[in-house]
Short mmCIF file of C-alpha atoms and ligand atoms in Angstrom, two decimals:
data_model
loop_
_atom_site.label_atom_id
_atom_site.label_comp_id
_atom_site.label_asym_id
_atom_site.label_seq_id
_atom_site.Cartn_x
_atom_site.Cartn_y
_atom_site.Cartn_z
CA UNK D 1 0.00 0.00 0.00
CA UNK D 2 2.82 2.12 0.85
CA UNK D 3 4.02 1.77 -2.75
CA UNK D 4 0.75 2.06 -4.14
CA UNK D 5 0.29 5.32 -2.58
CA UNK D 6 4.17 6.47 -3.86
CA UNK D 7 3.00 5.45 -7.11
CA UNK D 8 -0.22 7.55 -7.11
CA UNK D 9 1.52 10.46 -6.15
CA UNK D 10 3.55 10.34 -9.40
CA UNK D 11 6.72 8.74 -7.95
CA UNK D 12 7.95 6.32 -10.94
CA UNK D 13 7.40 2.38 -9.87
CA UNK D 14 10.61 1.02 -10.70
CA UNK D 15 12.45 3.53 -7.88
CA UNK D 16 10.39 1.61 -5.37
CA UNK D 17 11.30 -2.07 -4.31
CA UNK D 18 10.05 -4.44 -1.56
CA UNK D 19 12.26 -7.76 -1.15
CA UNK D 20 12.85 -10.45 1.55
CA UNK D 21 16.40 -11.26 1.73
CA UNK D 22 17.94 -13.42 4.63
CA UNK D 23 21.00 -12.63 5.60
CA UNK D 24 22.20 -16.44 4.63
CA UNK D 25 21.69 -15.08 0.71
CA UNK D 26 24.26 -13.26 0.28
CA UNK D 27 23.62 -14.05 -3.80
CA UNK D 28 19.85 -13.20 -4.24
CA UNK D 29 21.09 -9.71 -1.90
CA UNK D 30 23.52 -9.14 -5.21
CA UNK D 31 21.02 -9.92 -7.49
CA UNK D 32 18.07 -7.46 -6.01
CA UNK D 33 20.74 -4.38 -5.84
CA UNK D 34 21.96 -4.87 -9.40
CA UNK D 35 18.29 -5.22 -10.48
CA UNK D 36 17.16 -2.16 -8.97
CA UNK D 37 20.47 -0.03 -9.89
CA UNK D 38 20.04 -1.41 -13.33
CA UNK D 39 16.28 0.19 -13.13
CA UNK D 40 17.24 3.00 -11.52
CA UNK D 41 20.08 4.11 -13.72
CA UNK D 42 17.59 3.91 -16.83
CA UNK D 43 14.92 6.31 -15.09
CA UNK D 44 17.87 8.75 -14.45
CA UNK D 45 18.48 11.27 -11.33
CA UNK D 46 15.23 10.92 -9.24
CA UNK D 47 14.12 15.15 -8.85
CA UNK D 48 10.79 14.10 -6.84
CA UNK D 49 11.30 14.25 -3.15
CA UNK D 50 15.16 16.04 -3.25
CA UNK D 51 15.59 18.93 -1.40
CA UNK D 52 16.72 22.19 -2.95
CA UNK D 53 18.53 24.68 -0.52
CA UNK D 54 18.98 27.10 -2.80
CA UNK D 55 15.30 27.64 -3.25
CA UNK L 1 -32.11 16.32 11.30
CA UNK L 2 -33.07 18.67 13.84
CA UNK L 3 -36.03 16.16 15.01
CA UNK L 4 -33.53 13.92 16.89
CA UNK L 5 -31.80 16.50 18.81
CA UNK L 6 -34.80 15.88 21.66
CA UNK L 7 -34.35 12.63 21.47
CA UNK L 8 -30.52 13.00 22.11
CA UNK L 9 -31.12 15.29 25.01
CA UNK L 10 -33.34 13.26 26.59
CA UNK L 11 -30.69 10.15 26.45
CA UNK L 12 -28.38 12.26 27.36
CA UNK L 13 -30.14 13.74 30.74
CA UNK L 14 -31.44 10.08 31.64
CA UNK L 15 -28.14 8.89 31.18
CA UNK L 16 -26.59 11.66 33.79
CA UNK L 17 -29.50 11.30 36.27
CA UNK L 18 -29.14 7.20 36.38
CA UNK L 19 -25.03 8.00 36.91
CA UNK L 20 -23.97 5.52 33.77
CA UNK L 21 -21.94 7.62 32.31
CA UNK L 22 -19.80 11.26 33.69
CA UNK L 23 -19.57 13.08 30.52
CA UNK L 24 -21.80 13.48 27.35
CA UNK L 25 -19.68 14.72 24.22
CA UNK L 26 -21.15 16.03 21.52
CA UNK L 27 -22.09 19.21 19.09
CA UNK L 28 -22.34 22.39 20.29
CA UNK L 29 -23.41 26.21 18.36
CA UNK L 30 -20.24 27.92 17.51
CA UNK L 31 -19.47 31.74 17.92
CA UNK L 32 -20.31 32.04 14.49
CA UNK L 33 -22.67 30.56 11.94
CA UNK L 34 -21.92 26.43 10.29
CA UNK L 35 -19.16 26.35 12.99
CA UNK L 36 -20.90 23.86 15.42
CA UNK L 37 -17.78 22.58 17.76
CA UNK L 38 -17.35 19.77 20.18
CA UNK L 39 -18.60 19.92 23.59
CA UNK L 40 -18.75 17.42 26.81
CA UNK L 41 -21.49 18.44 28.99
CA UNK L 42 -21.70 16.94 32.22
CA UNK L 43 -24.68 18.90 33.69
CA UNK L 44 -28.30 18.18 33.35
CA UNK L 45 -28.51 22.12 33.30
CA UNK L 46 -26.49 22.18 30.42
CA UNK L 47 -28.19 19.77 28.15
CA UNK L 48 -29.95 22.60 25.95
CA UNK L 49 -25.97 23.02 24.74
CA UNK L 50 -26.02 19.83 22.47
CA UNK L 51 -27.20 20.73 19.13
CA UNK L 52 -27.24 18.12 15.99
CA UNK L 53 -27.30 19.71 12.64
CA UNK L 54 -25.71 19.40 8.88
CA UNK L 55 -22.55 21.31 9.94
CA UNK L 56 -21.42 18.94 12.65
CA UNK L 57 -18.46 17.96 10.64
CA UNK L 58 -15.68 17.12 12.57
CA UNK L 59 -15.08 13.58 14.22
CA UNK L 60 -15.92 13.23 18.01
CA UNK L 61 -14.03 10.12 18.19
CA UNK L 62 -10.97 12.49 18.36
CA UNK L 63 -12.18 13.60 21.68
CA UNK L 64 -11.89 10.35 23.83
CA UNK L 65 -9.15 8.87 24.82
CA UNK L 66 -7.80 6.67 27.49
CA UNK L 67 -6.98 10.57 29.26
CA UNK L 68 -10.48 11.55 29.04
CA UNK L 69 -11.71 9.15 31.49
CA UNK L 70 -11.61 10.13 35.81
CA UNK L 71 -11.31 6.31 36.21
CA UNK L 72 -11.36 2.75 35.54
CA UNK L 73 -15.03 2.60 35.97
CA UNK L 74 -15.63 6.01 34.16
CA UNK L 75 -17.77 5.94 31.33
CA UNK L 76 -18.79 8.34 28.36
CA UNK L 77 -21.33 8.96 26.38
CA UNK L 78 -20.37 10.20 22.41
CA UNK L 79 -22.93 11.64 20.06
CA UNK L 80 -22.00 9.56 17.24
CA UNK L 81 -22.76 9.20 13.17
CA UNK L 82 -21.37 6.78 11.15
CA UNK L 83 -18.25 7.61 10.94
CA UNK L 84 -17.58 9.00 14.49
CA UNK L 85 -19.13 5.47 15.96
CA UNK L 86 -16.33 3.86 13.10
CA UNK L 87 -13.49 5.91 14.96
CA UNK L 88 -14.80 4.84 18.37
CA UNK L 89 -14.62 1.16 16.81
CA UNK L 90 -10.94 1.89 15.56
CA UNK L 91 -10.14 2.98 18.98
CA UNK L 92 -11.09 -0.23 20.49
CA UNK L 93 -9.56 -2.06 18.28
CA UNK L 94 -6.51 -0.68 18.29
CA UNK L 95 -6.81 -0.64 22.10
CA UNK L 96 -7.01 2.74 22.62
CA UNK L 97 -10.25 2.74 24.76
CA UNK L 98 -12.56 -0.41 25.71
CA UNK L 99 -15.71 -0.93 24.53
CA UNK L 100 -17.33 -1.04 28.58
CA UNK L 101 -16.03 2.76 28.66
CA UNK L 102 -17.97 4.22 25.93
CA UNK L 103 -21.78 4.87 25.52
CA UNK L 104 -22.69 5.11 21.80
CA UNK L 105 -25.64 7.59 21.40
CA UNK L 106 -26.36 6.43 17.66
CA UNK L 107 -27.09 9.37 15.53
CA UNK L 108 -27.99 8.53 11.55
CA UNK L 109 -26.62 10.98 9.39
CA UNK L 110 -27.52 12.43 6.05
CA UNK L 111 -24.70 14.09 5.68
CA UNK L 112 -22.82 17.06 6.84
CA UNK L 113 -22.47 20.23 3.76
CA UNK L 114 -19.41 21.51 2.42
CA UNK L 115 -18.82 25.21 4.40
CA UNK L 116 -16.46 26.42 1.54
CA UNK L 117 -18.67 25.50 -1.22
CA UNK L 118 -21.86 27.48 1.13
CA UNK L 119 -19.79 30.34 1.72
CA UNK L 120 -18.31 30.71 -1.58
CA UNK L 121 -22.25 31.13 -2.59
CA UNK L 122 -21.96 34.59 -0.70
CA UNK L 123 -19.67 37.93 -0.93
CA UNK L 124 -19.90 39.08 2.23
CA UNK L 125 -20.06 37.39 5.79
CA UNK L 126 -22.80 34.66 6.54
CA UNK L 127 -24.99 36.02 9.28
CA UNK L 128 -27.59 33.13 9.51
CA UNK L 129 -28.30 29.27 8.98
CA UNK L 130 -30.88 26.98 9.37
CA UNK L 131 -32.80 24.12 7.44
CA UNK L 132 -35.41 22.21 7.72
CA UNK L 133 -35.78 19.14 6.29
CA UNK L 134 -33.47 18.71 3.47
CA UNK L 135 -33.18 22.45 2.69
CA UNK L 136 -31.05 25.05 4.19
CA UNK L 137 -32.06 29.00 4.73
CA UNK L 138 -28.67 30.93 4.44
CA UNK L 139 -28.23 34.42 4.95
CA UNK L 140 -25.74 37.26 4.95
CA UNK L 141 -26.45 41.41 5.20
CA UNK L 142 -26.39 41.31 1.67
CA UNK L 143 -28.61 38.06 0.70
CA UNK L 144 -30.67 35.23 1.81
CA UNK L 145 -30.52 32.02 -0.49
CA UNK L 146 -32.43 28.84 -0.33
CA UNK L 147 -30.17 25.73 -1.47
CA UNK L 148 -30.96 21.83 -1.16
CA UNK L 149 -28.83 20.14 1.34
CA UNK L 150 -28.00 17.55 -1.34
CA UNK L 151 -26.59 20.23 -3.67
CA UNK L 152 -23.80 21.31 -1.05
CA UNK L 153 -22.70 18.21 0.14
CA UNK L 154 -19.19 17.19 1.56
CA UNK L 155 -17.70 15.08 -0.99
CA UNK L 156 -16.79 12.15 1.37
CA UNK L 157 -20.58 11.99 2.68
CA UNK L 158 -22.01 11.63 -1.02
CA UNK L 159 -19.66 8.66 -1.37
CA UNK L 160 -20.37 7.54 1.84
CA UNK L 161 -22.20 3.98 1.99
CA UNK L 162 -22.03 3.77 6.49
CA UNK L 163 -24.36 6.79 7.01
CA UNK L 164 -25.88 4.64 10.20
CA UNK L 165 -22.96 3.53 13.21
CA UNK L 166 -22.21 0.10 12.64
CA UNK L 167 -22.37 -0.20 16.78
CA UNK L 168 -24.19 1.71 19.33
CA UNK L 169 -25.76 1.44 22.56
CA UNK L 170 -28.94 3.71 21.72
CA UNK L 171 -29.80 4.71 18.30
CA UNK L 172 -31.51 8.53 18.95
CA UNK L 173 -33.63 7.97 14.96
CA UNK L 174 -34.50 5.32 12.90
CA UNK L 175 -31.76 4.20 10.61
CA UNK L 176 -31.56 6.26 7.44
CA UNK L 177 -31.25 4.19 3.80
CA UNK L 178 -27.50 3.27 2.97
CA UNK L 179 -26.22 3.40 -0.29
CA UNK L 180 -24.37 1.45 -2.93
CA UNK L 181 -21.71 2.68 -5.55
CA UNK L 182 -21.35 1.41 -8.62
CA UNK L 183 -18.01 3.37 -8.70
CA UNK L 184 -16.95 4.22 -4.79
CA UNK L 185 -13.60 5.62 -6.39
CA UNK L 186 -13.90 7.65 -9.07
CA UNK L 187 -12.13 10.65 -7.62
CA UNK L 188 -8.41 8.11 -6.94
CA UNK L 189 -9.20 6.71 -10.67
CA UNK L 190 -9.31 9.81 -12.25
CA UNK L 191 -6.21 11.11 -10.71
CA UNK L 192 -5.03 7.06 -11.37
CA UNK L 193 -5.86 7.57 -15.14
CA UNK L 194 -3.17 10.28 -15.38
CA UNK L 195 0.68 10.08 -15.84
CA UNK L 196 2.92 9.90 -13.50
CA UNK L 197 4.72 13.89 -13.84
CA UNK L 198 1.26 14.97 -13.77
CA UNK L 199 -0.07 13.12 -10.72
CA UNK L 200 3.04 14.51 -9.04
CA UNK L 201 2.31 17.59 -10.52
CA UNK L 202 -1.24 17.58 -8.80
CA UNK L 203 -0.20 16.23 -5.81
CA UNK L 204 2.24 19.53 -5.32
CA UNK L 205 -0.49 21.76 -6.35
CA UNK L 206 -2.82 20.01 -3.95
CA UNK L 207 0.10 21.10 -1.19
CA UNK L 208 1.52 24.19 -2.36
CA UNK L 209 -0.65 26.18 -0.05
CA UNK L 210 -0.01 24.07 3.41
CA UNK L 211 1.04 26.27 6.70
CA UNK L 212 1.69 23.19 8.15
CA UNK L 213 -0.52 24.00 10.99
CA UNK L 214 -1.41 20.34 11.59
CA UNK L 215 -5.18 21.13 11.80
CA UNK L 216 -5.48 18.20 9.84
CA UNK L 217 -3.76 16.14 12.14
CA UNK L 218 -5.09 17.71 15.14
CA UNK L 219 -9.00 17.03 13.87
CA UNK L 220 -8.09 13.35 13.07
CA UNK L 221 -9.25 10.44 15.53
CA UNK L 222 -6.05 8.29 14.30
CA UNK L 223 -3.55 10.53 15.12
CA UNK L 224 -3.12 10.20 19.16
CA UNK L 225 0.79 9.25 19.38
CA UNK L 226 2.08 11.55 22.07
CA UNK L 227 4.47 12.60 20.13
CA UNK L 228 4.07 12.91 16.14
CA UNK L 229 6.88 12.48 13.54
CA UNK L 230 6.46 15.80 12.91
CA UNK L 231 7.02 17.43 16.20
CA UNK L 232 10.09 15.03 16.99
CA UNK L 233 13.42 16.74 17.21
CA UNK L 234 15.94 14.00 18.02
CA UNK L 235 15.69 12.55 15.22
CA UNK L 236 14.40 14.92 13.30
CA UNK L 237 12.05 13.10 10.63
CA UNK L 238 10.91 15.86 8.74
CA UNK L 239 11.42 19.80 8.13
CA UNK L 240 9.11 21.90 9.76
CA UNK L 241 9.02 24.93 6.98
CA UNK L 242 7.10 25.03 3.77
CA UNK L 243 9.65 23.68 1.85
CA UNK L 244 7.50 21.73 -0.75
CA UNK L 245 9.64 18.58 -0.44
CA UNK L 246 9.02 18.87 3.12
CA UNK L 247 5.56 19.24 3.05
CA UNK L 248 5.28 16.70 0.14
CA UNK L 249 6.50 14.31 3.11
CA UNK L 250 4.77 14.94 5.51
CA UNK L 251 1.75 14.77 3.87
CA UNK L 252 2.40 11.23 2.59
CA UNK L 253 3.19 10.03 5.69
CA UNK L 254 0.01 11.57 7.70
CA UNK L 255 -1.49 9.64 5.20
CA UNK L 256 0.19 6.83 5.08
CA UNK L 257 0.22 6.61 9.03
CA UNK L 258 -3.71 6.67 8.56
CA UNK L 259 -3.20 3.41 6.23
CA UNK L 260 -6.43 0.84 6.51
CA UNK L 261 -7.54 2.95 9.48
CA UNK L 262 -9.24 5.77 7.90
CA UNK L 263 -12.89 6.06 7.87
CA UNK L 264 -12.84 9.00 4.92
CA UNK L 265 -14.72 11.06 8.19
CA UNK L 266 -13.74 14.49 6.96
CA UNK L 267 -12.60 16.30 9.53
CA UNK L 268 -8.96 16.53 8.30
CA UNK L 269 -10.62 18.71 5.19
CA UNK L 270 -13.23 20.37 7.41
CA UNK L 271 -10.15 21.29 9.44
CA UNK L 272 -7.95 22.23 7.54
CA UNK L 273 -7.53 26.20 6.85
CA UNK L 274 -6.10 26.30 3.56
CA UNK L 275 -9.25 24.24 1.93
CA UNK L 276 -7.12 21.49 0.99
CA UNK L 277 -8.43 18.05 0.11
CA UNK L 278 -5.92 16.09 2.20
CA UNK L 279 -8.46 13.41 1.49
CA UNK L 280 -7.15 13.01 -1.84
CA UNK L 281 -4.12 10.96 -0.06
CA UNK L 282 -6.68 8.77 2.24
CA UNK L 283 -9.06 8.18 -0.19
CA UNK L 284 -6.06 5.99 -2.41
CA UNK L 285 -5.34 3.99 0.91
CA UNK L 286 -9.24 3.41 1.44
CA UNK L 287 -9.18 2.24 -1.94
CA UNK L 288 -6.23 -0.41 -1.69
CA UNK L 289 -7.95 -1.45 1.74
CA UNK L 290 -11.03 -2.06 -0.04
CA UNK L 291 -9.37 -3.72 -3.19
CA UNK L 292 -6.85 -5.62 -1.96
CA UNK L 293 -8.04 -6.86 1.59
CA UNK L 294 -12.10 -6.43 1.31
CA UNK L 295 -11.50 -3.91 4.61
CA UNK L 296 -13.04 -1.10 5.90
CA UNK L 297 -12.45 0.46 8.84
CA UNK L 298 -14.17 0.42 11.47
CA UNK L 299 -17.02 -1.50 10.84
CA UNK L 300 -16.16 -4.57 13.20
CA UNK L 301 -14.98 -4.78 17.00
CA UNK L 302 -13.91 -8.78 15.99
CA UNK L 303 -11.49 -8.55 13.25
CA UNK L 304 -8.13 -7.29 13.35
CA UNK L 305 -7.40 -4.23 10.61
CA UNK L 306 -5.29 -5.70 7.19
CA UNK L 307 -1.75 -4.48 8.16
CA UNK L 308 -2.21 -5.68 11.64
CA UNK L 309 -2.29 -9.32 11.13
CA UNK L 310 -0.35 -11.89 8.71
CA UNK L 311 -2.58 -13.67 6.78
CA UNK L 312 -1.20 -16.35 3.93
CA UNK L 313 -3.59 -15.02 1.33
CA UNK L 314 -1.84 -11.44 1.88
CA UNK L 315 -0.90 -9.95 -1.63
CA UNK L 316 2.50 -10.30 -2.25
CA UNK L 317 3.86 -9.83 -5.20
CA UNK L 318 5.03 -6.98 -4.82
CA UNK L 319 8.04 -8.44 -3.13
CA UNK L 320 10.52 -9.35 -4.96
S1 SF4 R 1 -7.46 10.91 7.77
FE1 SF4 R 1 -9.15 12.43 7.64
S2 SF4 R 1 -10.90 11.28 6.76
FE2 SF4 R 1 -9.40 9.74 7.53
S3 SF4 R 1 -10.06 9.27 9.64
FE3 SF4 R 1 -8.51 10.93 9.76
S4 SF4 R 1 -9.73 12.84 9.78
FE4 SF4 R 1 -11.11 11.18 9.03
S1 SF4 R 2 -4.64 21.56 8.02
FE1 SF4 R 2 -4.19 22.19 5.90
S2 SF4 R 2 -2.64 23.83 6.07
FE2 SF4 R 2 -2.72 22.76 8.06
S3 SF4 R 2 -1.09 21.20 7.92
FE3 SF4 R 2 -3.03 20.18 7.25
S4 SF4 R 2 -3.07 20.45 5.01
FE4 SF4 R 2 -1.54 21.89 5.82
#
């Protein structure tokens, strides 16, 4: 719901990720991060929720 | 509407002189026209405060607590409609008061109308309202209009299908007709049916003009933590100003602290000072409650709310 409501608010799906990882898989932890840097890197700098002190 | 008011201050005196319960809380007249405001009356002198009317918008669940009560064996009464007799439920459930401490005087509503919409009717000050029946007499210095109740409704009471409280001790009418939608959430679809840059563009321009003066927050029956994210200073969760990305956060996390718990009462927009729909948040949670667990809130002393409880049929594949 939490990502639901992220996504209805116009913050793009694929920056938002939900996994179960124990810490006994060390390999499927390696796997998620490259996944979601892989998804990440094609949406490009995130400018929704970034804070601009020069404003 | 008015017709029940009797009825309520007659339960409401027998209750005092029989000793059941300490306090009554319910609606009073404000200083000022469509402003009625809470009040706990604990006097059989002051009974002829309570008032029940179309502008009784805000939530008195908000006003009980476990604080509110002398004593273990205290007891309250609360004028409740649908959705305040919802919060009570939600505070039971979640533990917050027991069911043995609260008296629900049962009020079935037809809905409370939208003050903005009434007073943008009018260019000066309203002096005067009353209805009767379904229609409302309005008047300022400069006009006097007739309107039907129906026509200024709050938006969340024409989509609301719990108009009667789902528990009470003492209903003060008969129960009023409850309705079905074919469509309960067109308003999140619409904004759904939009692309992302522009949902986040309406979702800032639904912000832009926050003070951050918590009325919302304040007027909400969810929100008793003693201390809120956004007050906390060590760490500090949020920024206080009216930095947009600030206030962009904090409003999603009101909400989302509000998640499968909100009964889409109100009284955050009646509240809030800006006339901002800080529904527009909720009503996306109600509709994921609804959707994806079959809950509403409030409704049920027995079952335990969605994120509360595991359950194996939980969706889940979101998780990846
Ligand atoms: S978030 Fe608003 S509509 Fe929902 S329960 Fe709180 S005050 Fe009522
Ligand atoms: S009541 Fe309105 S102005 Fe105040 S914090 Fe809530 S949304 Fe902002």
């Amino acid at each position: 719901m939490m990502g639901n409501l992220l996504e209805h608010m116009g913050v793009d799906r694929d920056r938002i990720h939900f996994s179960w990882i124990s810490s006994a898989e060390a390999t499927k932890f390696v796997d998620v991060v490259k996944e979601i840097s892989d998804k990440v890197r094609a949406l490009g700098p995130n400018k929704k929720f970034v804070k601009d002190y020069n404003k | 509407m008015d017709t029940c008011i009797e009825k309520i201050r007659a339960i409401g005196a027998d209750l005092l002189a029989k000793g059941e319960v300490e306090i009554i809380i319910g609606f009073s007249d404000g200083s000022i026209p469509m402003a009625a405001r809470p009040v706990a009356v604990s006097s059989r002198d002051d009974m002829e405060k309570l008032v029940f009317n179309s502008t009784c918008g805000l939530n008195l669940a908000n006003y009980v607590s476990k604080n509110s009560l002398s004593g273990k064996g205290a007891k309250i009464a609360v004028v409740a409609k649908g959705c305040d007799a919802r919060n009570l439920v939600t505070h039971m459930v979640e533990n917050q008061i027991s069911r043995d401490q609260i008296y629900i005087i049962g009020v079935p509503c037809t809905g409370m109308v939208d003050k903005r919409k009434i007073a943008s009717m009018f260019e000066d000050e309203i002096t005067k309202f009353a209805e009767e029946g379904d229609t409302l007499i309005i008047e300022s210095a400069l006009k006097k209009l007739t309107v039907k109740k129906t026509d200024v409704l709050r938006h969340n009471c024409q989509v609301c299908t719990h108009p009667n409280p789902p528990v009470f001790d003492v209903m003060a009418a008969e129960p009023v007709a409850e309705q079905t939608l074919d469509q309960p959430f067109a308003d999140v679809d619409n904004i759904a049916a939009m692309d992302p840059e522009a949902r986040w563009a309406y979702f800032q321009e639904l912000t832009q003009n926050c003070i951050r003066c918590y009325a919302c927050r304040n007027a909400c029956p969810l929100c008793y933590c003693p201390t809120c994210f956004v007050d906390e200073s060590s760490p500090q969760w949020v920024g206080k100003g009216q930095n947009q990305t600030d206030v962009t956060t904090f409003h999603f996390l009101r909400a989302f602290h509000c998640a499968g718990r909100c009964t889409d009462c109100g009284a955050c927009v009646e509240a809030c000072p800006m006339g901002i729909n800080v529904r527009e948040f909720t009503r996306k949670l109600n509709k994921d409650a609804l959707e994806l667990f079959g809950w509403e809130a409030g409704l049920d002393l027995e079952k335990r709310p969605p994120l509360d409880v595991y359950s194996p049929d939980d969706p889940n594949d979101f998780i990846k």
